[in-house]
Coordinates of C-alpha atoms in Angstrom, one line a residue:
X1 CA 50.0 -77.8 12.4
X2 CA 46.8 -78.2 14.4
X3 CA 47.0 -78.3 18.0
X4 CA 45.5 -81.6 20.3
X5 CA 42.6 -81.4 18.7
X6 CA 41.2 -84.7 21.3
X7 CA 40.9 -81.5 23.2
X8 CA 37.2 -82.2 22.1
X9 CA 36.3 -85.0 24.2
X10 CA 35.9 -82.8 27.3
X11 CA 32.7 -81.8 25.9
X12 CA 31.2 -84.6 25.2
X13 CA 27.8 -84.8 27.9
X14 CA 28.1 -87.0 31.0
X15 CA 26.0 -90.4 30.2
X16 CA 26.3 -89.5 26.1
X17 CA 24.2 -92.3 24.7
X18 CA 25.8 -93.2 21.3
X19 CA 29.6 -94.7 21.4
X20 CA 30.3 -91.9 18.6
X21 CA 30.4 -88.2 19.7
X22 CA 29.4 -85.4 16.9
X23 CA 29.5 -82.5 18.8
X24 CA 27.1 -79.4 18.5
X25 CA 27.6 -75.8 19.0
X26 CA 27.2 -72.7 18.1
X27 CA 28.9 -69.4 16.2
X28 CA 27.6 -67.0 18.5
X29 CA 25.3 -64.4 17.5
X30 CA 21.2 -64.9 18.7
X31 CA 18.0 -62.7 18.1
X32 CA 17.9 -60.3 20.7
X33 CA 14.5 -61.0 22.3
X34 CA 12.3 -58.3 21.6
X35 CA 12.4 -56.3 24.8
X36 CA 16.1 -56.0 25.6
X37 CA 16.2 -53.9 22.1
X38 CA 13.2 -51.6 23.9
X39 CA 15.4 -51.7 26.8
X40 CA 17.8 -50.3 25.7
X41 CA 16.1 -47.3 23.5
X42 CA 14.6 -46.8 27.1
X43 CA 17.9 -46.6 29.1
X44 CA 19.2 -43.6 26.0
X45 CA 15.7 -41.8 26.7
X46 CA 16.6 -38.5 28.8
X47 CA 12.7 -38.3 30.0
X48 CA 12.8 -42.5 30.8
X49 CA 13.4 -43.4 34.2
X50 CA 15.2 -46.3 33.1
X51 CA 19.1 -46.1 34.0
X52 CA 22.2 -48.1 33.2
X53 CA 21.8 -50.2 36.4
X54 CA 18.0 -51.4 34.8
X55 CA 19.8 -52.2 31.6
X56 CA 22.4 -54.1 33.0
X57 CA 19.9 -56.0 34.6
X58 CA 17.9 -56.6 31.4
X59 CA 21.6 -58.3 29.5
X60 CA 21.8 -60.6 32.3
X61 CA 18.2 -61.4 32.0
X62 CA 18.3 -61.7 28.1
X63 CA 21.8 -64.0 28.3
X64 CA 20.1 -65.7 30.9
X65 CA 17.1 -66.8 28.6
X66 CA 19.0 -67.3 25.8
X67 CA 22.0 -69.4 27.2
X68 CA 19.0 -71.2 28.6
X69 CA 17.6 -71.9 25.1
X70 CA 20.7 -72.8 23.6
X71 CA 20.6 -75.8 25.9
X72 CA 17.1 -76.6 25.6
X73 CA 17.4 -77.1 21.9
X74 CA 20.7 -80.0 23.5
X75 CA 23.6 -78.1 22.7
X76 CA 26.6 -79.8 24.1
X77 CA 28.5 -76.1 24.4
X78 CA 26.6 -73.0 24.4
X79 CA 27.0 -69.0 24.5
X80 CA 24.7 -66.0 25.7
X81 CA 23.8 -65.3 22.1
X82 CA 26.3 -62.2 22.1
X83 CA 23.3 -60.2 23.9
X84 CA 25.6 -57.5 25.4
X85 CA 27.1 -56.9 21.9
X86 CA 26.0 -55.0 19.2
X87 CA 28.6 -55.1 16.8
X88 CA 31.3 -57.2 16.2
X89 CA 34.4 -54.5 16.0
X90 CA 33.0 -51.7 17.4
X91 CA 32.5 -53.4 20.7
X92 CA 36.1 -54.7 20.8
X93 CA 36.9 -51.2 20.0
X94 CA 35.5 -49.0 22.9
X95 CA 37.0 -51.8 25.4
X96 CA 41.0 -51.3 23.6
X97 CA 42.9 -48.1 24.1
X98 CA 44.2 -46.4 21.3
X99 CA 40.7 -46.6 19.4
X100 CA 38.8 -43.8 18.9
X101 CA 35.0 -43.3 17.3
X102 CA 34.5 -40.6 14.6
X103 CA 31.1 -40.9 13.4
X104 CA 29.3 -44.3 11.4
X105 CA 30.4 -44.9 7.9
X106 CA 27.3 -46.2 5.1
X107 CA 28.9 -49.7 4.4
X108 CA 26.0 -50.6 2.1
X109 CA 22.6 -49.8 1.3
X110 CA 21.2 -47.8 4.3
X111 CA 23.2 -49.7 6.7
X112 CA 25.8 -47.6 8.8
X113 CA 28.7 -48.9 10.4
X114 CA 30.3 -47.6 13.7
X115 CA 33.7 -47.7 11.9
X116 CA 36.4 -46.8 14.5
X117 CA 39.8 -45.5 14.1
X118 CA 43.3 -47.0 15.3
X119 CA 44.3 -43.5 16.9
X120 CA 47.3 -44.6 18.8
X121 CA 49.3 -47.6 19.8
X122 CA 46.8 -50.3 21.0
X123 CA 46.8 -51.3 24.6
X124 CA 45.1 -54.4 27.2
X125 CA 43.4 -52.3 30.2
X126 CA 40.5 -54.0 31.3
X127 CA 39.4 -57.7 30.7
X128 CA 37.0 -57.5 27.4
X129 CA 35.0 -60.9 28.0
X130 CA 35.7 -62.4 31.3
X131 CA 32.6 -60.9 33.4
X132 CA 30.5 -62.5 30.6
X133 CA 31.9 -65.3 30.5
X134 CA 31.7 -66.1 34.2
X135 CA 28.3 -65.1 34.1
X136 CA 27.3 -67.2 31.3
X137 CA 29.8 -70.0 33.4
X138 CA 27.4 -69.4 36.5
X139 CA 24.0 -69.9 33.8
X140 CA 24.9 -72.5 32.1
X141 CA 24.9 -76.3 32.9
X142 CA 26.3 -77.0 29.7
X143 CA 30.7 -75.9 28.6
X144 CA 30.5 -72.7 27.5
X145 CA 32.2 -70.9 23.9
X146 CA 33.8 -67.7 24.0
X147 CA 33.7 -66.0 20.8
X148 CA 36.4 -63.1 19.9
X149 CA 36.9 -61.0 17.0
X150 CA 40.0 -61.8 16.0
X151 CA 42.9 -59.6 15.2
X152 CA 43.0 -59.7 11.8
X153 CA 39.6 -58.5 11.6
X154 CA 40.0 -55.7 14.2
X155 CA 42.9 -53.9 12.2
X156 CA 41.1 -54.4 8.8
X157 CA 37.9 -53.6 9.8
X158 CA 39.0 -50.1 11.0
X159 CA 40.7 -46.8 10.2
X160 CA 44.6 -47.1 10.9
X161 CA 46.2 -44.3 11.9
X162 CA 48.9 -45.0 14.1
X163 CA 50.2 -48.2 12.4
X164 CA 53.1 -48.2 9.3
X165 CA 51.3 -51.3 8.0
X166 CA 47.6 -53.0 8.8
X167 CA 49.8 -56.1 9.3
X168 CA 51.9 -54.7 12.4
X169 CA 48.8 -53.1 13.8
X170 CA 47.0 -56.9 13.0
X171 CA 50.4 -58.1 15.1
X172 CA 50.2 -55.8 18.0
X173 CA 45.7 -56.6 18.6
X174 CA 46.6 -60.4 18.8
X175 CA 49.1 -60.0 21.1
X176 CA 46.4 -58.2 23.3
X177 CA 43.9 -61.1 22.3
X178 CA 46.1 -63.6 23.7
X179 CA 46.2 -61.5 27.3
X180 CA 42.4 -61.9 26.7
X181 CA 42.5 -65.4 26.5
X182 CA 44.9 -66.4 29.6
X183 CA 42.4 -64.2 31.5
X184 CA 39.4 -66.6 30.1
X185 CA 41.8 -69.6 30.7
X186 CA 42.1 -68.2 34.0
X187 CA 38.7 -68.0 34.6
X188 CA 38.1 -71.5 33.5
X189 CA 37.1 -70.9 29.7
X190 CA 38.1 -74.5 27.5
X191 CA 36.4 -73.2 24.2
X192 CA 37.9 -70.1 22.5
X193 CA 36.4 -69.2 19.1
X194 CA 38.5 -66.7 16.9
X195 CA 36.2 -64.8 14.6
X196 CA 38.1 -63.4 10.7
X197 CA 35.1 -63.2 8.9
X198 CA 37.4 -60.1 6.8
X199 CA 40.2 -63.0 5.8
X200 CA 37.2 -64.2 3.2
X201 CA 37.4 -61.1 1.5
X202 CA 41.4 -60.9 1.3
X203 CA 42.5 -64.6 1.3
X204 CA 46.0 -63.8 0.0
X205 CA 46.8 -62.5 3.6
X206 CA 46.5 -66.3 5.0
X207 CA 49.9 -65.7 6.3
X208 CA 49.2 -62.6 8.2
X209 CA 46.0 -64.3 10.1
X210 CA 48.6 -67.6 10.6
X211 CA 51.0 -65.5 12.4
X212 CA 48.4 -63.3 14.4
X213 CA 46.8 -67.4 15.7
X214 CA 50.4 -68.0 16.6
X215 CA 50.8 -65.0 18.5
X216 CA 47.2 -65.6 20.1
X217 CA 48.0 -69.3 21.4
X218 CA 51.3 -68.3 22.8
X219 CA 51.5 -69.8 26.2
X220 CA 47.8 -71.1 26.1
X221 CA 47.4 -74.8 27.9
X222 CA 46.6 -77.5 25.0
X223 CA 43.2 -78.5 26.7
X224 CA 42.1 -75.4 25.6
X225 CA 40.1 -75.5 21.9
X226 CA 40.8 -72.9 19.7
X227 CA 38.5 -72.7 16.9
X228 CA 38.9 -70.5 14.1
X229 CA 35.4 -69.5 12.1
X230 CA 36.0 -68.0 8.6
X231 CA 32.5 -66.9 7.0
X232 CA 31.6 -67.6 3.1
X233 CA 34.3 -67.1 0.2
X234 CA 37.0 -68.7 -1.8
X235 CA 38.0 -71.6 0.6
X236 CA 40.6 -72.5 -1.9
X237 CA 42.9 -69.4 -1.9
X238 CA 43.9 -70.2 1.4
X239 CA 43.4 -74.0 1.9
X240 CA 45.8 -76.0 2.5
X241 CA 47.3 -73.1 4.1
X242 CA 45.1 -73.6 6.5
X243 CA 46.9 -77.1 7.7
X244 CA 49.3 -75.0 9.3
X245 CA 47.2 -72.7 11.4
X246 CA 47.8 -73.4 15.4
X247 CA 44.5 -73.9 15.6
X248 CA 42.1 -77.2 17.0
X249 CA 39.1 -76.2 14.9
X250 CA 38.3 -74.5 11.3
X251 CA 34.8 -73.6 11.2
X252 CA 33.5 -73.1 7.5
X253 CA 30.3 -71.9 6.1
X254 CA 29.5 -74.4 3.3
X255 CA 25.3 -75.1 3.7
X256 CA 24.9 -72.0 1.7
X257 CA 26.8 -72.5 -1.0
X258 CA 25.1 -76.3 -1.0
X259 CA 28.9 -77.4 -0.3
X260 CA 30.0 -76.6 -3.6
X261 CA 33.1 -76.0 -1.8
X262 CA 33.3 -79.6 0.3
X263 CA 36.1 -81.3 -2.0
X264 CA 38.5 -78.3 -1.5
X265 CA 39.8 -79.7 2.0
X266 CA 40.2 -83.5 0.8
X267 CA 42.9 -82.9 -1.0
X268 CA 45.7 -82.5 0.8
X269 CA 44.4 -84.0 3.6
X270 CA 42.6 -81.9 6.1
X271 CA 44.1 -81.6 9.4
X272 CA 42.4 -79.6 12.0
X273 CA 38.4 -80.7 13.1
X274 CA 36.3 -79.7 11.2
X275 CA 33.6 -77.5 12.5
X276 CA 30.9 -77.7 9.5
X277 CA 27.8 -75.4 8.9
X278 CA 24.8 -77.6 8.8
X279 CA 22.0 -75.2 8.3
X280 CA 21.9 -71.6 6.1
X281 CA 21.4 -68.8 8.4
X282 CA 20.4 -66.8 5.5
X283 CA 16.9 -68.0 5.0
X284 CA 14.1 -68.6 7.5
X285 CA 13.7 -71.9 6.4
X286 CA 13.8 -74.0 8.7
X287 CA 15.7 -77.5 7.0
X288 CA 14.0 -80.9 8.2
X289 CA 16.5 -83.6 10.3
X290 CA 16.6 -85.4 7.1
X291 CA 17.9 -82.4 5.1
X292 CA 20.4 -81.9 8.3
X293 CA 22.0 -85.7 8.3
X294 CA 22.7 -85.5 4.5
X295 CA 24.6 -82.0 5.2
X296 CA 26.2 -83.9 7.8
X297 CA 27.4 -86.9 5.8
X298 CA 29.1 -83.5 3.7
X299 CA 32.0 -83.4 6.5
X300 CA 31.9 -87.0 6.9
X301 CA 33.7 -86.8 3.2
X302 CA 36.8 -84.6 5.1
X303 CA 37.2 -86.0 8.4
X304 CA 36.1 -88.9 10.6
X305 CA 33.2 -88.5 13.0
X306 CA 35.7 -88.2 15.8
X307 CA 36.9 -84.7 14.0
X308 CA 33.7 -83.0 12.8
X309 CA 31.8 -80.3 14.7
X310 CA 28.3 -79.8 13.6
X311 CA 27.0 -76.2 13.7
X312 CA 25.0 -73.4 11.8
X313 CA 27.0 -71.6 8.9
X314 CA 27.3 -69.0 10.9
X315 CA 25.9 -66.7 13.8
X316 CA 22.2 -66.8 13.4
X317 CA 21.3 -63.0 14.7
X318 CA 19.5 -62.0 11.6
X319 CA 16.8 -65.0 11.9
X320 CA 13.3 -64.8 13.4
X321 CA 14.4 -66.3 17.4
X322 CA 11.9 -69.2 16.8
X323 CA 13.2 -69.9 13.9
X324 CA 16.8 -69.9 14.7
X325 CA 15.5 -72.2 17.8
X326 CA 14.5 -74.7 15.2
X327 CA 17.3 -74.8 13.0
X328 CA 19.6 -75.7 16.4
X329 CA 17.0 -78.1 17.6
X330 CA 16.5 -80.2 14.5
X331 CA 20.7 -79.9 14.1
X332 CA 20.8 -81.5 17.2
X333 CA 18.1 -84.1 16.6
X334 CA 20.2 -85.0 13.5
X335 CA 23.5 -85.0 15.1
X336 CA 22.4 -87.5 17.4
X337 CA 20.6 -89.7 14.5
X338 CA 24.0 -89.7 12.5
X339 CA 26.1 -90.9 15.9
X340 CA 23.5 -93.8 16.3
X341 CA 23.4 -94.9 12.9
X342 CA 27.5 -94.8 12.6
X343 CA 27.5 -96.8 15.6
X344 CA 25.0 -99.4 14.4
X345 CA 27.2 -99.6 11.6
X346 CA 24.8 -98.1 8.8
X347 CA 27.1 -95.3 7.5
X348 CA 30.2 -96.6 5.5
X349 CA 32.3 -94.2 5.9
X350 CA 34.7 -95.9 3.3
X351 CA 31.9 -94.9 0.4
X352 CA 31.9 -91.5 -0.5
X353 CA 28.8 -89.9 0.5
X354 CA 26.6 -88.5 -1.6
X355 CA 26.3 -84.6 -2.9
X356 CA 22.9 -83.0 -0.6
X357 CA 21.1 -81.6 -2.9

């Protein structure tokens, strides 16, 4: 129950070369450059004469330089790398009434997590993303993607306190999340990305995510692309559920898993685009143009070239920068290789492609 996905076409770039039009983006995240992470330990120094108003002025350089990037390496829609956020949750959290921050909790290893707590019914005060979007808006040549953490996550991801059920708490966050949204509309966002990366680790509550995208879409124009990005798991414990997600997009992280997964969404047939993970952001490897096409050809076996998204597996954050510059630059390269060769007629898209190895 997919949306008008030809939503899409907006974004293809004025004078596109090839007749066909894959096109590229990003999930979100970006290496902090190295000095807005020393900024920042400067602005929490007592003895450092460096304020909030200095570190304010160091995001907007840092989203600056990296929206900039994102559109050197030929992006056709771009973000600001997520440079004002730290974490996903926790900086949804201190921007939603009703949460409250105890202390981190060890997740794993010796990594902490902020873990906040649902204190009291959940509220909309302030716009969450709009001032970074309309800053990234006035950067950037290119469309620009919002990314949210979506609902789902939000209420799973935290303590609930004030909620009978996860699910009604869940319920109550996306209704918020679509205020958030008609303020981006308003503002003239086009590309909306909703972030579950939790519904991979509890597939069997597909139906709960499925009525929190309902309740985020309510009212929202149809030239408006939601995408929805789902990190690694068991694709198949919530596919072909999936189908009937109000939703443009479905953005999976396959390249890590070397697509083991890819058949899952031929059968029934898939209907949203497909927004496929072309490169691993879990190693610093940086994969050749070649290695990029054949991951390409990988969606090509789900949906036609007029339905597929091309992208890393997902935000690329934990990657040295110049390597995660790469990995978009060759993606893009190879993008552009694949349009020109289905247009000269040398991919048969009637002959199932062969498994990347």
């Amino acid at each position: 129950m997919s949306r008008d996905a030809s939503n899409r076409e907006q974004f293809r770039p004025h004078g596109h070369e090839s007749e066909h039009f894959l096109l590229t983006t990003v999930v979100g995240s970006y290496p902090k450059p190295k000095w807005l992470n020393r900024s920042k330990e400067l602005a929490e120094d007592d003895e450092s004469k460096f304020d909030d108003e200095d570190l304010e002025e160091a995001y907007d350089d840092a989203a600056r330089v990296i929206t900039h990037e994102h559109e050197n390496a030929g992006l056709d829609t771009v973000v600001d790398g997520e440079m004002r956020r730290e974490e996903m949750v926790e900086y949804f959290a201190h921007r939603i009434p009703g949460y409250e921050f105890n202390g981190p909790v060890k997740v794993w290893g010796h990594n902490y997590f902020d873990k906040p707590s649902v204190a009291s019914e959940v509220e909309y005060d302030e716009p969450w993303l709009v001032d970074e979007f309309e800053f990234t808006s006035n950067v950037a040549e290119k469309p620009v993607k919002v990314p949210i953490t979506g609902p789902y996550t939000l209420a799973r991801w935290s303590f609930n306190e004030a909620y009978d059920t996860e699910a009604d708490l869940a319920y109550d966050l996306a209704d918020l999340v679509n205020e958030e949204v008609e303020k981006l509309v308003e503002a003239g966002a086009r590309y909306v990305q909703i972030d579950e990366p939790a519904l991979a680790t509890t597939p069997d509550d597909h139906a709960i995510v499925g009525e929190c995208l309902e309740r985020i879409v309510d009212g929202i124009p149809e030239e408006v692309r939601i995408g929805l990005h789902v990190c690694y798991g068991d694709y198949s414990r919530i596919y072909p559920e999936i189908n009937d997600y109000p939703i443009d997009e479905f953005d999976v992280e396959l390249c890590n898993g070397g697509y083991e997964q890819i058949d899952v969404f031929t059968d029934p047939e898939f209907e949203p685009d497909l927004a496929l993970g072309v490169v691993d952001v879990h190693t610093a490897e940086v994969e050749s143009v070649e290695e990029i096409k054949e991951n390409i050809l990988e969606g090509l076996k789900v949906v036609p070239p007029e339905k597929l998204t091309v992208s890393p597996d997902c935000g690329v954050k934990l990657l040295p920068r110049e390597v995660a510059y790469q990995k978009m630059e060759n993606m893009v390269t190879a993008a552009r290789e694949v349009e020109a060769e289905l247009d000269a007629g040398d991919i048969d898209l009637d002959v199932p492609t062969p498994q990347a190895d």
